[in-house]
Tab-separated table of C-alpha atoms and ligand atoms in Angstrom:
chain	number	residue	atom	x	y	z
B	1	MET	CA	12.802	-13.557	-31.135
B	2	SER	CA	13.260	-12.938	-34.838
B	3	ILE	CA	16.783	-12.321	-36.114
B	4	ARG	CA	17.146	-9.175	-38.194
B	5	LYS	CA	17.962	-9.982	-41.821
B	6	ASN	CA	20.859	-8.161	-43.438
B	7	LYS	CA	19.527	-5.169	-45.344
B	8	VAL	CA	20.924	-4.641	-48.811
B	9	LEU	CA	20.464	-1.688	-51.118
B	10	ILE	CA	21.169	-2.280	-54.800
B	11	VAL	CA	21.460	0.963	-56.712
B	12	GLY	CA	20.951	0.427	-60.427
B	13	GLY	CA	19.377	-2.937	-59.669
B	14	ALA	CA	17.185	-2.998	-62.785
B	15	GLY	CA	20.182	-3.016	-65.113
B	16	PHE	CA	22.166	-5.878	-66.596
B	17	ILE	CA	24.686	-6.635	-63.838
B	18	GLY	CA	22.460	-5.346	-61.016
B	19	SER	CA	19.560	-7.630	-61.897
B	20	ASN	CA	21.828	-10.659	-62.225
B	21	PHE	CA	23.332	-9.773	-58.868
B	22	ILE	CA	19.897	-9.673	-57.211
B	23	LYS	CA	19.195	-13.167	-58.535
B	24	TYR	CA	22.485	-14.344	-57.038
B	25	LEU	CA	21.722	-12.817	-53.621
B	26	LEU	CA	18.239	-14.333	-53.567
B	27	ASN	CA	19.726	-17.764	-54.269
B	28	ASN	CA	22.562	-17.427	-51.782
B	29	GLY	CA	21.231	-15.935	-48.582
B	30	ASP	CA	18.363	-14.424	-46.699
B	31	TYR	CA	18.440	-10.682	-47.225
B	32	GLU	CA	16.028	-7.804	-47.154
B	33	ILE	CA	16.668	-6.296	-50.582
B	34	VAL	CA	15.786	-2.772	-51.694
B	35	ILE	CA	16.377	-1.546	-55.244
B	36	TYR	CA	16.885	2.040	-56.349
B	37	ASP	CA	16.873	2.683	-60.082
B	38	ASN	CA	15.784	5.641	-62.197
B	39	LEU	CA	15.089	3.257	-65.105
B	40	SER	CA	17.088	5.408	-67.520
B	41	THR	CA	18.835	2.353	-68.959
B	42	GLY	CA	17.711	-0.402	-66.571
B	43	LYS	CA	14.447	-2.202	-67.217
B	44	LEU	CA	11.754	-3.187	-64.764
B	45	GLU	CA	11.171	-6.406	-66.711
B	46	ASN	CA	14.612	-7.629	-65.490
B	47	ILE	CA	13.335	-7.704	-61.893
B	48	GLN	CA	9.544	-7.794	-62.294
B	49	ASN	CA	9.198	-11.401	-61.132
B	50	PHE	CA	11.152	-10.644	-57.928
B	51	ILE	CA	8.871	-7.665	-57.255
B	52	ASP	CA	5.737	-9.718	-57.943
B	53	GLU	CA	6.908	-12.447	-55.568
B	54	ASN	CA	7.635	-9.815	-52.856
B	55	LYS	CA	11.292	-10.813	-52.779
B	56	ILE	CA	12.533	-7.266	-53.273
B	57	ILE	CA	11.283	-3.716	-52.803
B	58	PHE	CA	11.648	-1.433	-55.812
B	59	ASN	CA	11.919	2.377	-55.487
B	60	LYS	CA	12.223	4.617	-58.540
B	61	VAL	CA	15.013	6.877	-57.302
B	62	ASP	CA	17.489	9.204	-58.959
B	63	ILE	CA	20.746	8.631	-57.140
B	64	THR	CA	22.171	11.987	-58.249
B	65	LYS	CA	19.699	13.934	-56.065
B	66	LEU	CA	21.044	15.075	-52.680
B	67	SER	CA	17.787	13.993	-51.026
B	68	VAL	CA	18.837	10.338	-51.318
B	69	ILE	CA	21.448	10.775	-48.590
B	70	LYS	CA	18.820	11.232	-45.868
B	71	LYS	CA	16.641	8.495	-47.328
B	72	ILE	CA	19.495	5.986	-47.261
B	73	ARG	CA	20.763	6.930	-43.807
B	74	LYS	CA	17.273	6.387	-42.364
B	75	GLN	CA	17.142	2.825	-43.630
B	76	ARG	CA	20.411	1.645	-42.036
B	77	PHE	CA	21.559	-0.725	-44.737
B	78	ASP	CA	24.267	-3.284	-44.017
B	79	TYR	CA	25.432	-3.380	-47.617
B	80	ILE	CA	25.052	-1.004	-50.547
B	81	TYR	CA	25.978	-2.091	-54.070
B	82	ASN	CA	26.296	0.648	-56.666
B	83	PHE	CA	25.671	-0.359	-60.277
B	84	ALA	CA	23.991	2.890	-61.328
B	85	CYS	CA	25.407	4.352	-64.530
B	86	PRO	CA	24.804	3.924	-68.253
B	87	ALA	CA	27.628	1.545	-69.204
B	88	SER	CA	27.319	0.891	-72.912
B	89	PRO	CA	29.026	3.347	-75.270
B	90	LYS	CA	25.771	3.807	-77.206
B	91	PHE	CA	23.894	4.961	-74.112
B	92	TYR	CA	26.606	7.059	-72.543
B	93	LEU	CA	27.397	8.786	-75.822
B	94	MET	CA	23.689	9.623	-76.145
B	95	ASN	CA	23.525	11.024	-72.579
B	96	PRO	CA	27.023	12.248	-71.701
B	97	ILE	CA	26.122	14.750	-68.997
B	98	ALA	CA	23.680	12.446	-67.224
B	99	THR	CA	26.345	9.730	-67.389
B	100	TRP	CA	29.011	11.862	-65.723
B	101	LYS	CA	26.530	12.952	-63.065
B	102	ALA	CA	25.372	9.382	-62.412
B	103	SER	CA	28.988	8.421	-61.767
B	104	VAL	CA	30.174	11.388	-59.759
B	105	PHE	CA	27.090	12.804	-58.016
B	106	GLY	CA	25.846	9.248	-57.510
B	107	ILE	CA	28.913	8.044	-55.648
B	108	ASN	CA	29.180	11.354	-53.765
B	109	ASN	CA	25.694	10.796	-52.336
B	110	LEU	CA	26.381	7.169	-51.477
B	111	LEU	CA	29.637	8.077	-49.733
B	112	GLU	CA	27.906	10.805	-47.737
B	113	SER	CA	25.248	8.305	-46.714
B	114	VAL	CA	27.749	5.816	-45.231
B	115	ILE	CA	30.028	8.190	-43.298
B	116	GLY	CA	30.031	7.240	-39.627
B	117	THR	CA	28.043	4.018	-40.218
B	118	LYS	CA	29.038	0.352	-40.466
B	119	THR	CA	27.554	0.072	-43.965
B	120	LYS	CA	29.841	-1.535	-46.544
B	121	LEU	CA	29.681	0.055	-49.972
B	122	PHE	CA	30.521	-1.662	-53.259
B	123	HIS	CA	31.209	0.503	-56.300
B	124	SER	CA	31.369	-0.683	-59.887
B	125	SER	CA	34.164	1.011	-61.699
B	126	THR	CA	35.330	-0.046	-65.126
B	127	SER	CA	38.183	-1.095	-67.380
B	128	GLU	CA	37.491	2.222	-69.145
B	129	VAL	CA	39.575	3.932	-66.454
B	130	TYR	CA	42.543	2.511	-68.385
B	131	GLY	CA	41.298	4.254	-71.564
B	132	ASP	CA	43.177	3.156	-74.693
B	133	PRO	CA	45.849	1.221	-72.812
B	134	LEU	CA	49.507	1.264	-73.723
B	135	ILE	CA	50.273	-2.030	-71.955
B	136	PRO	CA	48.896	-5.433	-73.051
B	137	ASN	CA	47.544	-6.627	-69.681
B	138	GLN	CA	45.949	-3.922	-67.610
B	139	ILE	CA	46.973	-4.292	-63.988
B	140	GLU	CA	45.389	-2.196	-61.233
B	141	THR	CA	48.573	-0.158	-60.744
B	142	TYR	CA	48.437	1.076	-64.364
B	143	TRP	CA	47.245	4.687	-64.535
B	144	GLY	CA	45.731	4.446	-67.978
B	145	ASN	CA	45.689	6.495	-71.148
B	146	VAL	CA	42.485	8.501	-71.304
B	147	ASN	CA	41.474	11.414	-73.529
B	148	PRO	CA	40.001	13.752	-70.892
B	149	ILE	CA	37.933	15.798	-73.358
B	150	GLY	CA	36.886	13.154	-75.863
B	151	VAL	CA	33.391	11.789	-76.404
B	152	ARG	CA	34.035	8.839	-74.086
B	153	ALA	CA	35.348	11.065	-71.290
B	154	CYS	CA	31.890	11.372	-69.714
B	155	TYR	CA	32.160	7.708	-68.805
B	156	ASP	CA	35.927	7.222	-68.445
B	157	GLU	CA	36.613	10.414	-66.530
B	158	GLY	CA	33.324	10.136	-64.646
B	159	LYS	CA	34.410	6.735	-63.361
B	160	ARG	CA	37.926	8.007	-62.630
B	161	ALA	CA	36.537	10.979	-60.693
B	162	ALA	CA	34.317	8.568	-58.746
B	163	GLU	CA	37.358	6.495	-57.809
B	164	SER	CA	39.310	9.562	-56.689
B	165	LEU	CA	36.392	10.660	-54.515
B	166	ILE	CA	36.090	7.183	-52.982
B	167	TYR	CA	39.748	7.027	-51.965
B	168	ASP	CA	39.582	10.510	-50.448
B	169	TYR	CA	36.550	9.456	-48.372
B	170	ILE	CA	38.441	6.318	-47.331
B	171	ARG	CA	41.491	8.375	-46.296
B	172	LEU	CA	39.495	11.097	-44.535
B	173	TYR	CA	36.533	9.196	-43.081
B	174	ASN	CA	37.711	5.581	-42.973
B	175	VAL	CA	34.583	4.351	-44.782
B	176	ASP	CA	34.565	0.743	-46.054
B	177	VAL	CA	34.275	0.906	-49.842
B	178	ARG	CA	35.176	-1.914	-52.229
B	179	VAL	CA	35.841	-0.985	-55.842
B	180	ALA	CA	35.791	-3.391	-58.786
B	181	ARG	CA	37.038	-2.404	-62.219
B	182	ILE	CA	34.705	-4.478	-64.313
B	183	PHE	CA	35.846	-5.488	-67.805
B	184	ASN	CA	33.515	-6.470	-70.669
B	185	THR	CA	30.755	-8.653	-69.274
B	186	TYR	CA	27.981	-10.414	-71.179
B	187	GLY	CA	25.007	-12.656	-70.500
B	188	PRO	CA	21.234	-12.658	-69.944
B	189	ASN	CA	19.524	-9.312	-69.206
B	190	MET	CA	21.812	-7.309	-71.489
B	191	ALA	CA	19.510	-4.782	-73.121
B	192	GLU	CA	18.882	-5.815	-76.706
B	193	ASN	CA	19.170	-2.198	-77.821
B	194	ASP	CA	22.221	-1.065	-75.882
B	195	GLY	CA	24.570	-1.448	-78.818
B	196	ARG	CA	27.197	-3.592	-77.139
B	197	VAL	CA	29.156	-5.899	-79.332
B	198	VAL	CA	27.929	-9.265	-78.033
B	199	SER	CA	24.242	-8.331	-77.977
B	200	ASN	CA	24.444	-6.568	-81.356
B	201	PHE	CA	26.164	-9.477	-83.080
B	202	ILE	CA	23.814	-12.104	-81.649
B	203	ILE	CA	20.698	-10.154	-82.626
B	204	GLN	CA	22.076	-9.359	-86.078
B	205	ALA	CA	23.041	-12.989	-86.674
B	206	LEU	CA	19.667	-14.250	-85.434
B	207	ASN	CA	17.935	-11.931	-87.905
B	208	ASN	CA	20.373	-12.667	-90.757
B	209	GLU	CA	21.150	-8.945	-90.872
B	210	ASP	CA	24.600	-7.498	-91.553
B	211	ILE	CA	26.985	-7.878	-88.634
B	212	THR	CA	28.355	-4.385	-87.993
B	213	ILE	CA	32.033	-4.161	-87.149
B	214	TYR	CA	33.147	-0.644	-86.233
B	215	GLY	CA	36.642	-0.178	-87.631
B	216	ASP	CA	38.900	-2.937	-88.948
B	217	GLY	CA	37.814	-5.490	-86.331
B	218	LYS	CA	41.360	-5.944	-85.075
B	219	GLN	CA	40.587	-4.214	-81.784
B	220	THR	CA	40.415	-6.678	-78.907
B	221	ARG	CA	38.236	-7.224	-75.855
B	222	SER	CA	38.187	-9.947	-73.184
B	223	PHE	CA	34.704	-11.194	-72.345
B	224	CYS	CA	33.565	-12.436	-68.955
B	225	TYR	CA	30.268	-14.247	-68.416
B	226	VAL	CA	28.073	-12.373	-65.952
B	227	ASP	CA	27.858	-15.234	-63.403
B	228	ASP	CA	31.643	-15.180	-63.047
B	229	THR	CA	31.665	-11.394	-62.650
B	230	ILE	CA	28.998	-11.514	-59.969
B	231	GLN	CA	30.721	-14.188	-57.969
B	232	CYS	CA	33.822	-12.028	-57.721
B	233	ILE	CA	31.803	-8.939	-56.767
B	234	TYR	CA	30.253	-10.940	-53.928
B	235	LYS	CA	33.627	-12.254	-52.767
B	236	LEU	CA	35.089	-8.747	-52.834
B	237	MET	CA	32.258	-7.408	-50.687
B	238	MET	CA	32.299	-10.338	-48.248
B	239	ASN	CA	36.073	-10.345	-47.793
B	240	SER	CA	36.621	-10.109	-44.035
B	241	GLU	CA	39.476	-7.611	-44.441
B	242	LYS	CA	38.928	-4.212	-46.039
B	243	VAL	CA	40.171	-3.991	-49.624
B	244	ASN	CA	41.352	-0.405	-49.931
B	245	SER	CA	42.284	-0.349	-53.611
B	246	PRO	CA	40.478	-1.315	-56.839
B	247	VAL	CA	40.306	-4.910	-58.076
B	248	ASN	CA	40.015	-5.926	-61.739
B	249	ILE	CA	37.187	-8.328	-62.544
B	250	GLY	CA	37.229	-9.853	-65.997
B	251	ASN	CA	38.185	-12.811	-68.106
B	252	PRO	CA	41.677	-12.624	-69.640
B	253	ASN	CA	40.480	-14.586	-72.687
B	254	GLU	CA	41.230	-11.845	-75.250
B	255	MET	CA	39.872	-11.918	-78.793
B	256	ASP	CA	39.571	-9.532	-81.683
B	257	ILE	CA	36.165	-8.283	-82.752
B	258	THR	CA	36.270	-9.986	-86.160
B	259	THR	CA	36.763	-13.333	-84.389
B	260	VAL	CA	33.758	-12.574	-82.174
B	261	ALA	CA	31.641	-11.786	-85.257
B	262	GLU	CA	32.703	-14.966	-87.079
B	263	TYR	CA	32.238	-17.121	-83.998
B	264	ILE	CA	28.686	-15.902	-83.357
B	265	ARG	CA	27.748	-16.180	-87.051
B	266	ASN	CA	29.060	-19.771	-87.192
B	267	VAL	CA	27.364	-20.895	-83.978
B	268	LEU	CA	24.053	-19.552	-85.249
B	269	LYS	CA	24.609	-20.866	-88.778
B	270	SER	CA	23.533	-17.411	-89.871
B	271	ASN	CA	23.596	-15.981	-93.390
B	272	SER	CA	24.632	-12.533	-92.116
B	273	LYS	CA	27.369	-10.662	-93.958
B	274	ILE	CA	30.142	-9.153	-91.847
B	275	VAL	CA	30.445	-5.480	-92.789
B	276	ASN	CA	33.025	-2.920	-91.608
B	277	TYR	CA	31.887	0.575	-90.656
B	278	LYS	CA	33.751	3.651	-89.424
B	279	ALA	CA	35.549	3.099	-86.102
B	280	MET	CA	34.139	4.717	-82.945
B	281	SER	CA	36.079	7.758	-81.621
B	282	ASP	CA	38.681	6.921	-78.986
B	283	ASP	CA	37.787	3.240	-79.192
B	284	PRO	CA	40.380	1.323	-77.151
B	285	LYS	CA	42.488	-0.883	-79.429
B	286	ILE	CA	43.187	-3.561	-76.856
B	287	ARG	CA	41.772	-4.641	-73.515
B	288	ARG	CA	42.773	-7.550	-71.307
B	289	PRO	CA	42.584	-7.683	-67.524
B	290	ASP	CA	45.406	-8.780	-65.289
B	291	ILE	CA	43.421	-10.662	-62.628
B	292	THR	CA	46.303	-11.733	-60.389
B	293	LYS	CA	44.974	-9.587	-57.547
B	294	ALA	CA	41.475	-11.152	-57.537
B	295	LYS	CA	43.044	-14.607	-57.748
B	296	GLN	CA	45.325	-13.938	-54.797
B	297	LEU	CA	42.772	-12.173	-52.618
B	298	PHE	CA	39.652	-14.286	-53.243
B	299	ASN	CA	40.928	-17.422	-54.945
B	300	TRP	CA	38.667	-16.431	-57.837
B	301	GLU	CA	38.994	-16.877	-61.542
B	302	PRO	CA	36.394	-17.117	-64.294
B	303	GLN	CA	34.954	-20.598	-64.818
B	304	ILE	CA	32.671	-20.199	-67.804
B	305	PRO	CA	34.316	-20.461	-71.222
B	306	PHE	CA	33.211	-18.154	-74.038
B	307	CYS	CA	31.474	-20.967	-75.946
B	308	ASP	CA	29.248	-21.837	-72.951
B	309	GLY	CA	28.547	-18.237	-72.021
B	310	ILE	CA	27.637	-17.355	-75.587
B	311	ALA	CA	25.301	-20.365	-75.811
B	312	LYS	CA	23.441	-19.176	-72.680
B	313	THR	CA	23.318	-15.614	-74.004
B	314	ILE	CA	21.997	-16.785	-77.359
B	315	ASP	CA	19.231	-18.721	-75.578
B	316	TYR	CA	18.272	-15.525	-73.778
B	317	PHE	CA	18.156	-13.419	-76.948
B	318	LYS	CA	16.330	-16.095	-78.955
B	319	LYS	CA	13.442	-15.661	-76.545
B	320	LYS	CA	13.585	-11.882	-77.101
B	321	VAL	CA	13.867	-11.753	-80.867
B	322	ASP	CA	10.407	-12.371	-82.335
B	323	THR	CA	11.625	-12.593	-85.890
B	324	TYR	CA	13.873	-15.572	-85.249
B	325	GLU	CA	12.723	-18.736	-87.058
T	401	LIG	N1	31.614	-2.957	-81.781
T	401	LIG	C1	31.446	-3.327	-83.100
T	401	LIG	N2	30.181	-3.484	-83.560
T	401	LIG	C2	29.079	-3.314	-82.789
T	401	LIG	C3	29.257	-2.941	-81.438
T	401	LIG	C4	30.538	-2.765	-80.967
T	401	LIG	O1	32.411	-3.502	-83.840
T	401	LIG	O2	27.956	-3.497	-83.301
T	401	LIG	C5	32.992	-2.808	-81.274
T	401	LIG	C6	33.256	-1.489	-80.569
T	401	LIG	O3	33.634	-0.500	-81.501
T	401	LIG	C7	34.384	-1.890	-79.637
T	401	LIG	C8	34.056	-3.321	-79.255
T	401	LIG	O4	33.186	-3.797	-80.285
T	401	LIG	O5	35.614	-1.880	-80.317
T	401	LIG	C9	33.347	-3.449	-77.912
T	401	LIG	O6	32.285	-2.541	-77.902
T	401	LIG	P1	31.193	-2.487	-76.776
T	401	LIG	O7	30.239	-1.402	-77.161
T	401	LIG	O8	30.603	-3.824	-76.526
T	401	LIG	O9	31.944	-2.092	-75.431
T	401	LIG	P2	33.309	-1.318	-75.058
T	401	LIG	O10	34.266	-2.404	-74.734
T	401	LIG	O11	33.790	-0.488	-76.202
T	401	LIG	O12	32.921	-0.515	-73.888
């Protein structure tokens, strides 16, 4: 008699974190894995080898359509991971309405599809729910400081609305949903054109082009290597007890953007100039996760230092950038 494999749906599986997560699952278990992605920002090339080797099933699906509810319920998944949403400011500023809908309609449909089932649902929320924070270390109990009508609101408020919907479904329907607030993450499979700081600076430095700092470069971020992020996502989902409130996932190693630019330029021995441009609207001035909760619940903390993570990320982009000599 064959034992049924656990069935996993990964929504947004062709994107940066989703595709790295698939790799992790394939290396750490025996699952039947289905991917839904509308390929708006995700790329098939991130998962093409898994498709070719019949390790996963790919479906081009728009998660915002109500028809997905029936489709998902029919397949009786054990686990659903939701990574579907443009997550880089460049992409969500270009497509604000689609971004808000991906967050809110997307999670609405996933929640509807798990009501009354045993399916566990993971949702990726974001440090952007804290907006431009007024406290140095953002702990999960902090309510944030968000401009509700600004250009970033499509993402920030979209993710906040998704969280509010999730906790209402938990209260009303007792569904099992695990929410991670993911802070800045970097590593292989970042899209080279998505405009994020780490990918931009590496590509600019590799090409000896100007390194573009938006604003004075004193704004800070805390960067977590994708393998660390993924490990915590997995632990959150596999935790035997329900986790009925959001958990920060990130690396508290905070640095200002000028330091990031100088570090990447030095490592690559690049001739790039560092040039300051106009700051982005509503750009958070500081960001640093308080990860006490993840440490206490899952005995997790990031293992990969910035220098090692950047070296791996540079290797990835070197292969992508044709012009590098
Ligand atoms: N940034 C920058 N130059 C770039 C890309 C980003 O100075 O080429 C800045 C951006 O304004 C922000 C920080 O780097 O202050 C992180 O930006 P990113 O787009 O990576 O993500 P965010 O944390 O803002 O979501």
